[in-house]
Every structure is written in C-alpha cells, then in structure tokens.
Coordinates of C-alpha atoms (C1' of nucleotides) in Angstrom, one line a residue:
Chain V
M1 CA 14.4 2.1 -20.6
T2 CA 12.7 3.5 -17.3
E3 CA 14.2 7.1 -15.7
R4 CA 13.5 9.5 -17.7
A5 CA 12.2 13.4 -17.1
S6 CA 13.1 13.6 -13.3
A7 CA 12.1 17.1 -13.2
S8 CA 12.9 18.0 -9.0
P9 CA 16.3 17.1 -7.6
Y10 CA 14.8 14.9 -4.8
L11 CA 13.3 12.6 -7.3
T12 CA 16.3 12.5 -9.6
I13 CA 18.1 11.5 -6.7
K14 CA 15.7 9.1 -5.5
N15 CA 15.7 7.2 -9.2
D16 CA 19.3 7.2 -9.2
L17 CA 19.5 5.3 -5.9
L18 CA 16.5 3.2 -6.8
S19 CA 18.3 2.1 -10.0
Q20 CA 21.7 1.9 -8.3
I21 CA 20.1 -1.1 -5.9
R22 CA 18.0 -2.3 -8.7
S23 CA 20.8 -3.1 -11.3
G24 CA 23.0 -4.5 -8.4
Q25 CA 25.1 -1.7 -7.7
L26 CA 23.7 -1.2 -4.5
R27 CA 22.6 -5.0 -3.0
P28 CA 21.4 -5.8 0.2
G29 CA 22.9 -4.8 3.1
D30 CA 25.5 -2.2 1.7
A31 CA 25.8 1.5 3.2
V32 CA 24.3 4.4 1.3
P33 CA 26.7 7.4 1.4
H34 CA 25.5 10.0 4.0
E35 CA 23.1 13.1 3.3
E36 CA 25.4 15.0 3.7
T37 CA 28.1 13.1 1.1
I38 CA 25.2 13.0 -1.4
A39 CA 23.7 16.8 -0.7
Q40 CA 27.4 17.8 -1.9
Q41 CA 27.6 15.5 -4.7
Y42 CA 24.6 16.8 -6.4
G43 CA 24.9 20.0 -4.8
V44 CA 21.7 20.2 -2.9
A45 CA 20.5 21.2 0.4
R46 CA 20.7 18.2 3.4
A47 CA 16.7 18.2 3.1
T48 CA 16.2 17.2 -0.7
V49 CA 18.6 14.3 0.2
H50 CA 16.7 13.3 3.1
R51 CA 13.3 13.0 1.3
A52 CA 14.9 11.3 -1.1
M53 CA 15.9 8.8 1.2
R54 CA 13.0 8.7 4.0
E55 CA 10.4 7.8 0.1
L56 CA 13.1 4.8 -0.1
A57 CA 12.5 4.3 3.7
E58 CA 9.1 3.8 3.8
E59 CA 9.1 2.2 0.3
G60 CA 11.1 -0.9 2.2
F61 CA 13.8 0.0 -0.1
V62 CA 16.9 1.0 2.1
E63 CA 16.8 1.2 6.1
R64 CA 17.8 4.0 8.7
K65 CA 19.2 3.8 11.8
R66 CA 20.3 6.9 13.7
R67 CA 24.0 7.0 14.2
A68 CA 24.1 3.7 11.8
G69 CA 23.5 5.3 8.8
T70 CA 21.6 4.1 5.7
R71 CA 22.0 0.3 4.3
V72 CA 20.3 -1.4 1.4
A73 CA 17.4 -3.6 3.3
A74 CA 17.8 -7.1 3.4
V75 CA 14.9 -8.3 1.1
G76 CA 13.3 -10.7 2.4
G77 CA 9.1 -10.6 1.8
R78 CA 7.5 -8.1 -0.4
T79 CA 5.2 -5.5 0.0
T80 CA 1.5 -5.1 -2.1
K81 CA -1.0 -2.6 -2.5
V82 CA -4.0 -3.8 -3.0
D83 CA -6.9 -1.8 -4.4
I84 CA -10.6 -2.7 -2.8
A85 CA -13.0 -1.0 -4.9
L86 CA -16.8 -0.7 -4.7
V87 CA -18.1 -3.4 -6.9
R88 CA -20.1 -1.0 -8.8
D89 CA -16.9 0.7 -9.9
E90 CA -15.7 -2.4 -10.6
I91 CA -18.6 -4.2 -12.8
E92 CA -18.8 -0.6 -14.6
R93 CA -15.1 -0.8 -15.2
T94 CA -15.9 -3.4 -17.6
G95 CA -18.4 -2.1 -19.3
A96 CA -21.3 -4.0 -18.1
P97 CA -24.5 -2.7 -16.3
Y98 CA -24.2 -2.9 -12.6
R99 CA -27.2 -3.7 -10.6
F100 CA -27.8 -5.9 -7.4
K101 CA -31.4 -7.3 -5.9
I102 CA -31.0 -8.5 -1.9
L103 CA -31.5 -11.9 -1.0
T104 CA -32.2 -11.7 2.6
R105 CA -32.9 -9.7 4.8
N106 CA -33.6 -10.1 8.6
V107 CA -33.4 -8.9 12.0
L108 CA -30.8 -11.2 14.2
V109 CA -31.4 -11.2 18.3
E110 CA -30.0 -13.6 20.1
D111 CA -27.7 -14.9 17.1
D112 CA -24.0 -16.3 18.6
F113 CA -21.9 -16.1 15.3
A114 CA -23.3 -12.5 14.9
Q115 CA -22.5 -11.5 18.5
R116 CA -19.1 -12.9 18.5
I117 CA -18.1 -11.5 14.9
L118 CA -19.3 -7.6 15.8
R119 CA -18.6 -7.9 19.2
V120 CA -21.8 -7.4 20.5
S121 CA -24.2 -8.6 23.9
S122 CA -26.5 -10.7 24.1
K123 CA -29.9 -8.3 23.6
Q124 CA -28.4 -6.0 20.5
P125 CA -30.2 -6.9 17.5
V126 CA -27.9 -6.9 13.9
L127 CA -29.4 -7.0 11.2
Y128 CA -28.2 -9.2 8.2
L129 CA -28.2 -9.0 4.4
E130 CA -27.4 -11.3 1.9
I131 CA -26.9 -9.2 -1.5
L132 CA -25.8 -10.5 -5.1
H133 CA -24.5 -8.1 -7.5
Y134 CA -24.6 -8.5 -11.3
A135 CA -22.5 -7.6 -14.0
G136 CA -25.3 -7.5 -16.6
D137 CA -27.2 -10.8 -16.4
Q138 CA -23.8 -12.5 -14.3
P139 CA -23.7 -13.0 -10.9
Y140 CA -20.5 -11.3 -9.9
Q141 CA -20.6 -11.2 -6.7
L142 CA -22.4 -12.4 -3.6
E143 CA -22.4 -10.3 -0.2
E144 CA -23.3 -11.6 3.3
R145 CA -23.2 -8.6 5.9
W146 CA -23.8 -8.4 9.2
I147 CA -24.3 -4.9 10.6
N148 CA -24.7 -3.4 14.2
L149 CA -27.9 -2.0 14.9
D150 CA -26.6 -0.9 18.2
V151 CA -24.5 2.0 16.1
V152 CA -26.2 2.4 12.8
P153 CA -29.8 2.2 13.7
S154 CA -31.2 3.8 10.7
A155 CA -29.9 1.0 9.0
E156 CA -32.9 -1.4 10.3
T157 CA -35.5 1.0 8.0
Q158 CA -32.9 1.7 5.2
P159 CA -34.7 0.6 1.8
F160 CA -31.6 -0.1 0.3
D161 CA -33.1 -0.1 -3.2
A162 CA -31.2 2.7 -4.8
T163 CA -28.1 2.4 -3.1
N164 CA -26.7 -1.2 -1.9
P165 CA -25.5 -1.3 2.0
N166 CA -21.7 -1.1 1.2
E167 CA -22.5 2.5 -0.2
W168 CA -24.9 3.6 2.5
L169 CA -23.0 2.7 5.2
I170 CA -19.9 4.8 3.0
A171 CA -22.0 7.5 2.7
T172 CA -23.3 7.4 6.6
M173 CA -19.9 6.3 8.4
P174 CA -16.8 7.5 5.6
Y175 CA -13.9 6.8 7.4
A176 CA -14.3 4.1 9.6
E177 CA -11.4 2.0 10.1
A178 CA -10.9 -1.4 7.7
E179 CA -9.3 -4.6 8.2
H180 CA -9.1 -7.3 5.6
K181 CA -8.6 -10.6 4.8
F182 CA -8.7 -12.9 2.1
S183 CA -8.9 -16.6 1.4
A184 CA -10.6 -19.2 -0.8
Q185 CA -13.6 -21.7 0.4
N186 CA -15.5 -23.9 -1.4
A187 CA -19.2 -22.8 -2.5
T188 CA -22.0 -23.9 -0.5
A189 CA -25.3 -25.4 -2.0
N190 CA -27.0 -21.9 -1.4
Q191 CA -23.7 -19.8 -2.6
A192 CA -23.2 -21.8 -5.7
K193 CA -26.8 -21.7 -6.3
A194 CA -26.9 -17.3 -6.3
L195 CA -24.0 -17.5 -8.2
A196 CA -24.9 -19.9 -10.4
L197 CA -22.4 -21.9 -9.9
A198 CA -21.7 -25.8 -9.2
E199 CA -21.7 -26.9 -5.2
G200 CA -17.9 -26.9 -4.2
D201 CA -16.7 -24.8 -6.6
A202 CA -13.8 -22.4 -5.9
L203 CA -14.9 -18.9 -4.1
F204 CA -12.4 -16.0 -3.9
V205 CA -13.2 -14.7 -0.5
I206 CA -12.5 -11.0 0.7
E207 CA -13.4 -10.2 4.4
R208 CA -14.0 -7.3 5.9
R209 CA -14.9 -6.1 9.6
T210 CA -15.5 -2.0 9.8
A211 CA -14.7 -0.4 13.2
L212 CA -14.9 3.4 14.6
D213 CA -14.1 3.7 18.1
A214 CA -13.7 0.4 19.0
K215 CA -17.1 -0.4 18.1
M216 CA -17.6 -2.7 15.5
I217 CA -19.9 -1.6 12.5
T218 CA -20.2 -4.1 10.2
Y219 CA -18.8 -7.7 8.8
V220 CA -18.8 -8.6 5.6
R221 CA -18.0 -11.3 3.4
M222 CA -17.8 -10.9 -0.4
L223 CA -17.6 -13.8 -2.9
H224 CA -16.5 -14.6 -6.1
P225 CA -16.4 -17.2 -8.7
G226 CA -12.5 -18.4 -8.3
Q227 CA -12.5 -18.9 -11.8
T228 CA -13.5 -15.8 -13.5
Y229 CA -12.3 -13.4 -10.2
A230 CA -8.8 -12.5 -10.4
M231 CA -7.2 -9.4 -7.9
A232 CA -4.3 -7.7 -8.7
A233 CA -1.9 -6.2 -6.4
T234 CA -0.4 -2.7 -7.9
N235 CA 3.3 -3.8 -7.2
F236 CA 5.4 -0.8 -5.7
S237 CA 7.8 0.3 -8.3
L238 CA 9.9 2.6 -9.3
S239 CA 9.5 6.1 -8.0
T240 CA 7.6 7.9 -11.4
K241 CA 5.1 11.0 -10.2
N242 CA 4.5 12.2 -7.0
Chain T
M1 CA -9.4 7.6 22.6
T2 CA -7.2 7.2 19.8
E3 CA -4.5 9.9 20.1
R4 CA -2.2 9.9 22.9
A5 CA 1.6 11.2 22.9
S6 CA 1.8 12.9 19.7
A7 CA 5.0 13.9 19.7
S8 CA 6.2 16.3 16.4
P9 CA 3.9 19.1 16.0
Y10 CA 3.0 17.4 12.6
L11 CA 2.1 14.1 13.5
T12 CA 0.0 16.5 15.8
I13 CA -1.3 17.8 13.0
K14 CA -2.0 15.1 10.7
N15 CA -3.8 13.2 14.4
D16 CA -6.0 15.8 14.7
L17 CA -7.2 16.6 10.9
L18 CA -7.2 12.0 11.1
S19 CA -9.4 12.4 14.3
Q20 CA -12.1 15.3 12.1
I21 CA -12.4 13.4 9.4
R22 CA -13.4 10.0 11.2
S23 CA -15.5 12.1 13.6
G24 CA -16.9 13.0 10.6
Q25 CA -16.6 16.9 11.6
L26 CA -15.3 17.3 7.9
R27 CA -16.8 15.2 5.8
P28 CA -15.9 13.6 2.3
G29 CA -16.2 16.9 0.3
D30 CA -15.3 19.6 2.9
A31 CA -12.6 21.7 2.7
V32 CA -9.5 21.7 4.7
P33 CA -8.4 25.2 5.9
H34 CA -5.0 26.4 4.1
E35 CA -1.7 25.2 4.9
E36 CA -0.8 28.7 5.7
T37 CA -3.8 28.9 8.1
I38 CA -3.6 26.0 10.1
A39 CA 0.1 26.8 10.2
Q40 CA -0.7 30.0 12.1
Q41 CA -3.2 28.0 13.9
Y42 CA -0.7 25.9 15.3
G43 CA 1.6 28.3 15.6
V44 CA 4.0 26.6 13.3
A45 CA 6.1 26.2 9.7
R46 CA 3.9 25.9 6.8
A47 CA 6.6 23.1 5.9
T48 CA 5.2 21.5 9.2
V49 CA 1.6 21.6 7.9
H50 CA 2.6 20.9 4.4
R51 CA 4.3 17.3 5.6
A52 CA 0.9 16.3 7.6
M53 CA -1.1 17.5 4.3
R54 CA 1.2 15.5 2.3
E55 CA 0.8 12.2 4.0
L56 CA -2.6 12.8 4.3
A57 CA -2.9 13.0 0.8
E58 CA -0.4 9.8 0.1
E59 CA -2.9 7.6 2.2
G60 CA -5.9 9.0 0.2
F61 CA -7.6 10.4 2.9
V62 CA -7.8 14.1 1.4
E63 CA -7.2 15.3 -1.8
R64 CA -4.9 18.6 -3.4
K65 CA -5.2 20.6 -6.0
R66 CA -2.9 23.7 -6.2
R67 CA -4.7 27.2 -6.1
A68 CA -8.4 24.9 -5.1
G69 CA -6.7 23.7 -1.7
T70 CA -7.3 20.6 0.0
R71 CA -10.6 19.4 0.5
V72 CA -11.5 15.5 2.3
A73 CA -11.6 12.5 -0.4
A74 CA -14.3 11.2 -1.6
V75 CA -14.0 7.4 -0.2
G76 CA -14.5 5.1 -2.7
G77 CA -12.4 2.2 -3.0
R78 CA -10.3 1.4 0.3
T79 CA -6.1 0.1 -0.4
T80 CA -4.5 -2.1 2.1
K81 CA -1.3 -3.3 2.3
V82 CA -0.7 -7.0 1.5
D83 CA 2.7 -8.9 2.7
I84 CA 3.9 -11.3 1.3
A85 CA 6.3 -12.8 3.4
L86 CA 9.2 -15.7 2.4
V87 CA 7.3 -19.0 3.1
R88 CA 10.3 -20.2 5.5
D89 CA 9.3 -16.9 7.6
E90 CA 5.8 -17.5 7.2
I91 CA 6.1 -20.9 8.7
E92 CA 9.0 -20.3 11.3
R93 CA 6.3 -17.3 12.6
T94 CA 3.8 -20.4 14.2
G95 CA 6.8 -22.4 15.3
A96 CA 6.6 -25.3 13.0
P97 CA 9.7 -26.6 11.8
Y98 CA 10.1 -25.7 8.0
R99 CA 11.5 -27.6 5.3
F100 CA 10.9 -28.3 1.3
K101 CA 11.0 -30.9 -0.9
I102 CA 11.8 -30.4 -4.6
L103 CA 9.4 -32.6 -6.8
T104 CA 9.7 -31.8 -10.1
R105 CA 12.5 -30.2 -12.1
N106 CA 13.3 -30.3 -15.8
V107 CA 14.1 -28.0 -18.7
L108 CA 11.8 -27.1 -21.0
V109 CA 12.5 -25.8 -24.8
E110 CA 9.4 -25.7 -27.3
D111 CA 7.2 -25.1 -24.6
D112 CA 4.0 -23.0 -25.2
F113 CA 2.8 -22.0 -21.7
A114 CA 6.7 -21.0 -20.8
Q115 CA 7.0 -19.2 -23.8
R116 CA 3.8 -17.4 -23.6
I117 CA 4.3 -16.8 -19.7
L118 CA 8.1 -15.6 -19.7
R119 CA 7.9 -14.2 -23.1
V120 CA 10.8 -16.1 -24.1
S121 CA 11.2 -17.3 -28.1
S122 CA 10.8 -20.7 -28.5
K123 CA 14.4 -21.4 -28.4
Q124 CA 14.9 -20.2 -25.2
P125 CA 15.3 -23.0 -22.6
V126 CA 12.9 -22.7 -19.2
L127 CA 13.3 -24.2 -15.9
Y128 CA 10.3 -26.0 -14.3
L129 CA 10.6 -26.7 -10.5
E130 CA 7.2 -28.0 -8.2
I131 CA 8.2 -27.4 -4.7
L132 CA 6.3 -28.7 -1.8
H133 CA 6.9 -26.5 1.6
Y134 CA 6.2 -28.1 4.8
A135 CA 5.1 -27.0 8.4
G136 CA 6.2 -30.0 10.0
D137 CA 5.0 -32.7 8.7
Q138 CA 1.9 -31.1 7.2
P139 CA 1.9 -29.8 3.5
Y140 CA 1.7 -26.1 3.7
Q141 CA 2.4 -24.5 -0.2
L142 CA 2.8 -26.0 -3.4
E143 CA 4.7 -24.0 -5.4
E144 CA 4.9 -24.0 -9.0
R145 CA 8.0 -21.9 -11.4
W146 CA 9.0 -21.0 -14.1
I147 CA 13.1 -19.6 -14.4
N148 CA 13.6 -18.0 -17.8
L149 CA 17.6 -19.5 -18.2
D150 CA 18.4 -16.9 -20.6
V151 CA 18.1 -14.3 -18.1
V152 CA 19.8 -16.6 -15.3
P153 CA 21.6 -19.5 -16.8
S154 CA 23.2 -20.4 -13.3
A155 CA 19.7 -21.6 -12.0
E156 CA 20.2 -24.6 -14.2
T157 CA 23.1 -26.4 -12.5
Q158 CA 22.2 -24.5 -8.9
P159 CA 20.9 -28.1 -6.6
F160 CA 18.2 -25.6 -4.2
D161 CA 19.3 -28.3 -1.5
A162 CA 20.0 -26.0 1.4
T163 CA 18.2 -22.9 0.0
N164 CA 15.4 -22.9 -1.8
P165 CA 14.6 -21.3 -5.5
N166 CA 12.9 -18.5 -4.0
E167 CA 15.3 -17.2 -1.9
W168 CA 17.9 -18.2 -4.3
L169 CA 16.7 -15.9 -7.2
I170 CA 15.9 -13.3 -4.3
A171 CA 19.8 -13.5 -3.3
T172 CA 20.7 -13.4 -7.1
M173 CA 18.5 -10.5 -8.4
P174 CA 17.3 -8.9 -4.7
Y175 CA 15.4 -6.0 -6.3
A176 CA 13.5 -7.1 -9.2
E177 CA 9.9 -5.7 -9.7
A178 CA 6.9 -8.3 -9.2
E179 CA 3.7 -8.3 -10.0
H180 CA 0.9 -9.8 -8.1
K181 CA -2.4 -11.6 -9.2
F182 CA -4.2 -13.5 -6.2
S183 CA -7.0 -16.1 -6.6
A184 CA -9.2 -18.7 -6.0
Q185 CA -8.9 -22.6 -8.0
N186 CA -10.0 -26.2 -7.4
A187 CA -7.4 -28.6 -6.6
T188 CA -6.5 -30.5 -9.5
A189 CA -6.0 -34.5 -8.7
N190 CA -2.1 -34.2 -9.0
Q191 CA -2.0 -30.5 -6.7
A192 CA -4.6 -32.3 -4.1
K193 CA -2.3 -34.9 -3.7
A194 CA 0.8 -32.9 -3.3
L195 CA -0.8 -30.9 -0.4
A196 CA -2.8 -34.1 1.1
L197 CA -6.3 -32.3 0.1
A198 CA -9.1 -33.9 -2.1
E199 CA -9.4 -32.7 -5.8
G200 CA -11.6 -30.4 -5.8
D201 CA -10.9 -28.2 -3.1
A202 CA -10.6 -24.6 -3.2
L203 CA -7.1 -23.3 -2.8
F204 CA -5.8 -19.8 -2.7
V205 CA -3.1 -19.0 -5.3
I206 CA -1.0 -16.0 -4.9
E207 CA 1.0 -15.5 -8.9
R208 CA 3.9 -13.9 -8.7
R209 CA 5.6 -12.3 -12.0
T210 CA 9.1 -11.3 -11.5
A211 CA 11.1 -9.0 -14.4
L212 CA 14.0 -6.7 -14.3
D213 CA 15.0 -4.2 -17.0
A214 CA 12.0 -5.4 -19.2
K215 CA 13.0 -8.9 -19.0
M216 CA 10.8 -11.5 -17.4
I217 CA 12.7 -13.5 -14.7
T218 CA 10.3 -16.1 -13.3
Y219 CA 6.4 -16.5 -13.5
V220 CA 5.3 -19.0 -9.6
R221 CA 2.4 -20.0 -8.6
M222 CA 2.0 -20.5 -5.1
L223 CA -0.8 -23.2 -3.9
H224 CA -2.4 -23.0 -0.6
P225 CA -5.1 -24.8 1.3
G226 CA -8.2 -23.1 1.0
Q227 CA -9.3 -24.0 4.9
T228 CA -6.5 -23.5 6.4
Y229 CA -5.0 -20.3 5.0
A230 CA -5.9 -16.5 4.5
M231 CA -4.0 -13.8 3.8
A232 CA -4.1 -10.9 6.3
A233 CA -4.1 -7.4 5.1
T234 CA -2.5 -4.6 7.3
N235 CA -5.2 -1.6 7.2
F236 CA -4.0 2.1 6.6
S237 CA -4.6 3.5 9.9
L238 CA -3.7 6.3 12.1
S239 CA -0.7 7.3 12.1
T240 CA 1.1 6.0 14.8
K241 CA 4.9 6.1 14.8
N242 CA 6.8 7.3 11.7
Chain P
dT1 C1' -6.3 35.7 -24.8
dT2 C1' -3.4 37.0 -21.3
dT3 C1' -2.7 38.9 -16.7
dA4 C1' -3.0 38.6 -11.8
dA5 C1' -4.1 36.1 -7.4
dT6 C1' -4.5 32.1 -5.1
dT7 C1' -2.8 28.1 -3.4
dT8 C1' 0.3 23.6 -3.3
dG9 C1' 5.2 21.7 -4.3
dT10 C1' 10.2 22.0 -4.1
dA11 C1' 14.1 23.7 -2.2
dC12 C1' 17.6 26.0 1.1
dG13 C1' 20.5 26.7 4.8
dT14 C1' 20.2 26.6 9.4
dA15 C1' 18.9 24.9 13.6
dT16 C1' 18.1 21.7 17.3
dG17 C1' 16.9 17.4 19.2
dT18 C1' 17.5 11.9 19.5
dA19 C1' 18.8 7.3 19.1
dT20 C1' 23.1 4.8 18.5
dT21 C1' 27.2 3.6 18.6
Chain Z
dC1 C1' 29.9 10.7 28.1
dA2 C1' 31.1 12.0 22.9
dA3 C1' 30.7 12.1 18.4
dT4 C1' 27.8 10.6 14.7
dA5 C1' 23.5 10.2 11.5
dC6 C1' 19.4 10.8 11.6
dA7 C1' 14.5 13.2 12.5
dT8 C1' 12.2 17.5 13.0
dA9 C1' 11.7 22.3 12.6
dC10 C1' 11.8 27.5 10.9
dG11 C1' 11.1 30.9 7.7
dT12 C1' 12.2 32.4 3.1
dA13 C1' 11.9 32.1 -1.1
dC14 C1' 10.6 30.7 -6.1
dA15 C1' 8.2 27.2 -9.1
dA16 C1' 3.7 25.4 -11.2
dA17 C1' -0.7 24.8 -11.0
dT18 C1' -5.5 26.3 -10.9
dT19 C1' -8.7 29.6 -11.4
dA20 C1' -10.7 34.3 -11.6
dA21 C1' -10.6 39.1 -13.7

DNA sequence: TTTAATTTGTACGTATGTATT
DNA sequence: CAATACATACGTACAAATTAA
C-alpha cells in the first residue's frame, strides 16, 4: 500500500530496493547486486542505478564501498529531520494571532556568561533580550537572546517593534551557520511568571548558536511549556516525490 | 576560510555558490545563473552543474522551478538532523559500562491506552515493559515500552536478558518506519524513584512510534534526566565530503 | 486557447579516476 | 600489482513544467 506511481526509472529502482529491505528480503549485512547487474535487469543505464543507490546510501539504508560493493546497512540508531520553524509561523499555523513583547533589553559589558557563550573579549558589548511570544493571549515561547554587537552593531539601535529580533537577524545575516541543542529544564521563578506557569514546571528548551566565519553572532534559548509543546520529527521514509 | 580542497568539479561549484550565499553576494530571492551559463563559466558539462544545484536545493539553500530558474531560498525556519542512537552506544561512548534492568513486565489485555496508542482491538494482547538503562551505576534512561504482540508474538516469550527489547526489535524488524516526538515532562513519583531524581524534576522525553505496513509494532517513551541529558542536532553545513 | 520558448529533470552510453581487496 | 566496483564527468537527447506570445 505504499509504492505506486514510480514515474522515473531511478525512483522505481530505489523504491523496489527499499521494499525489499523493509520486507526483510534483504537483511542488514546482505549484499545488494552490482550497479551493472541491476542496470541490465531493469534495462537502464548504470548512471540511473547509481543515482538510486546513492540516494539510498545518503538516507542511510545501504553502505557502499569501492571494490567491496553495496550492503544493506546495519541499523543501529535512527536519524530524523527536525524543522525549527519561525515562532510566528508556528503560532499562525495554529490559527492564533501572533504578537511578541520585549520584556528585557540591555547592553552587557564585562559579563562572564555572555563573553563565554559568544566567545568575545571583555571589552565587547553584548545585547541581551528577553522576548515573550504569544499565541493569542497565551504565552507560547520565552526567548532569551544574546547578540554579539561587535558583529552586528546595528542591532543596538534597532527598535524591534514590527519585526522580532530573530527575524531581523535572519534578514540581516540570512545564511549563517546554526547549531542546535534540545533539553528539558525546570522553570525558574522568573521564567514561570512570564509563561504563566508554576515554578518548577518542565520546560522544553531549544538552544541555538549562530556563527558566521567563525564569529559568533547570537546565542538564543527558546523556552516552551513542556505540557503543551512537543516537537515532531519528520521521519525519513519511502521516497515519494523527489 | 572554509572552502579548500574542493576535489570534484561539482563540489567546487556547490561550495562556490554556498560561499556567495553565505557572504551575502547572493541574497534570498536573488536569481542564480542558469545551469548552462554556469557550465560554460566553469568549463564543465551541464550535468555537473545540475548535481551541485540539485544538492543545494535538497539542503534548502535554493529553490528551483522549471522555466523560472533557480533562486536563493527565502530563509524561514531551519532544518537540522538529529541522531537517535541506541542507548547502549550512547552510554558506551561516554566510557561508562552499559547495563539494563527490566523493572516491569506484563501482558495487557483490554487496556485502553495500549489499544489506542497501538491501534489494536480490545482482544489483542500488548506487552508492556519498563526498562532502566544504566551508565555505570547512574540511571541514564527510563524506557516505557508497549509492544503489539499481534505483530510480534515472539516478544512474549523473549527473555530479554542479554539483548534489550529495543535492539531485539531492531534485529527482528530492522527497517520499520519510525516517527519521533520530543517533549519535556515533570517526573512522576515512580519515574523519579527509578531515575534517582526528585519528583517533579524535568525530564527530556523522546517518544517513538514504529510501524510496518500500516501496523503499529511498538510505542516507546524514553525518559532522561533533564539536568544532565541534552540532544545535539548536527547542523546542515558546508558540503565537505560527499 | 493554443503554441512556442525557456529552464530544469531525467536518461543514455562512454570514459576515466579512485579506493579497496 | 591487478582486478573490482563505486564515483564522477562528458555530451547529447528528450520529457515536463512554466511562462510568454
């Protein structure tokens, strides 16, 4: 009930192999026939088979080695993809109106934590912000953000009234590299108050460090009520489209 | 300071474009030259350029439409990859010896929650397990697992003494499809006791539903102390190897 | 509405490079 | 050192989608 309409030959081959792997006809460790062999079976060029196999390898289903050939991968852990959407999109997708409020805003100099996390020297100023994002009247996310003013000096005078800091930063430095971490924390008194929770309630925390050219741009903690928030991982699956 | 040793032409092109996007020479919405144009610039075949562009599109950096051409993607949210390793691997990687203990084991019939979560009818039995995974003497993960005995009847008589249920299931049904969810919860009294925490402490929870051919195989909750556990997301980045 | 032009998407067959046995 | 099987590349061809005339 899965594989239908396999338009292009390379997708047909890819899906056929995937079915065999899933159904257990091909078990982990088993050898997959050579590209040339498969090409002849299907009456296609080797390049076509190659593409199917390359994608299966990228998605972790098979392992390929020159001379040794292709084998079904030993399973082990799983890899999933996670989308970290813009808060605004996330909220608006639920139908609720989005708004945000800046709770705290100040420039830190000689602040130990800021210096360490943004890897700046003691003289360099860092902008610290606390922002609360609402879904309608419900607090949805509390954002704690540090911005390296050495790299983005214009942030210091930005009003952040129409556009929130995250979206402003993205517009300013679109393709910086990001690194994420997920964890769980008990809400501090302050955090609980902002999010309308009780102190100690579990928070789902996303941390992000953003850098460009080895220079840290910003570090942000996004805190969500653990009861209501859950992050779904889109599962690697059968190759439907392309 | 990133692109060096760009072996193959297609990687050279891919990295060059990526640098231009990151540096801001190409901004979101900007048009990228046609494959043919780039091919001539680099003196390569169009297929070579095509591969570079296709991968950039897969990774979300550009958007391509026939006839309309290729443009740098409007940024929006970010996508990261998350590895959910086997507990044993995760623990052994820290250097600590791994062991596990089955705390609870019973067969549920007519259990509302089990029926709903595994989508089974009221007559079908479900195996319920609570397993504690240790890193040395420290409890590392509390696992709550439901197994659909209709699909995997042999689980009922499995001793699970040498191999833990997760690894046994993977060996039995290697390439089932999985769906993950991450969240934060406060520890119940029982959970806290098992994990040597205080009641109410924040837990980082990974939930997984595994299915094969539209039949649910197992549902599992993996609970971790929020203080010590953190999940890192490997960031999509500059195309280094292949 | 139909038709043509453009640009990406896939495929073919061949050739050569490269890691591994 | 040779043989093997994957990895990349070339040039050409045609299909499919989309825009413009």
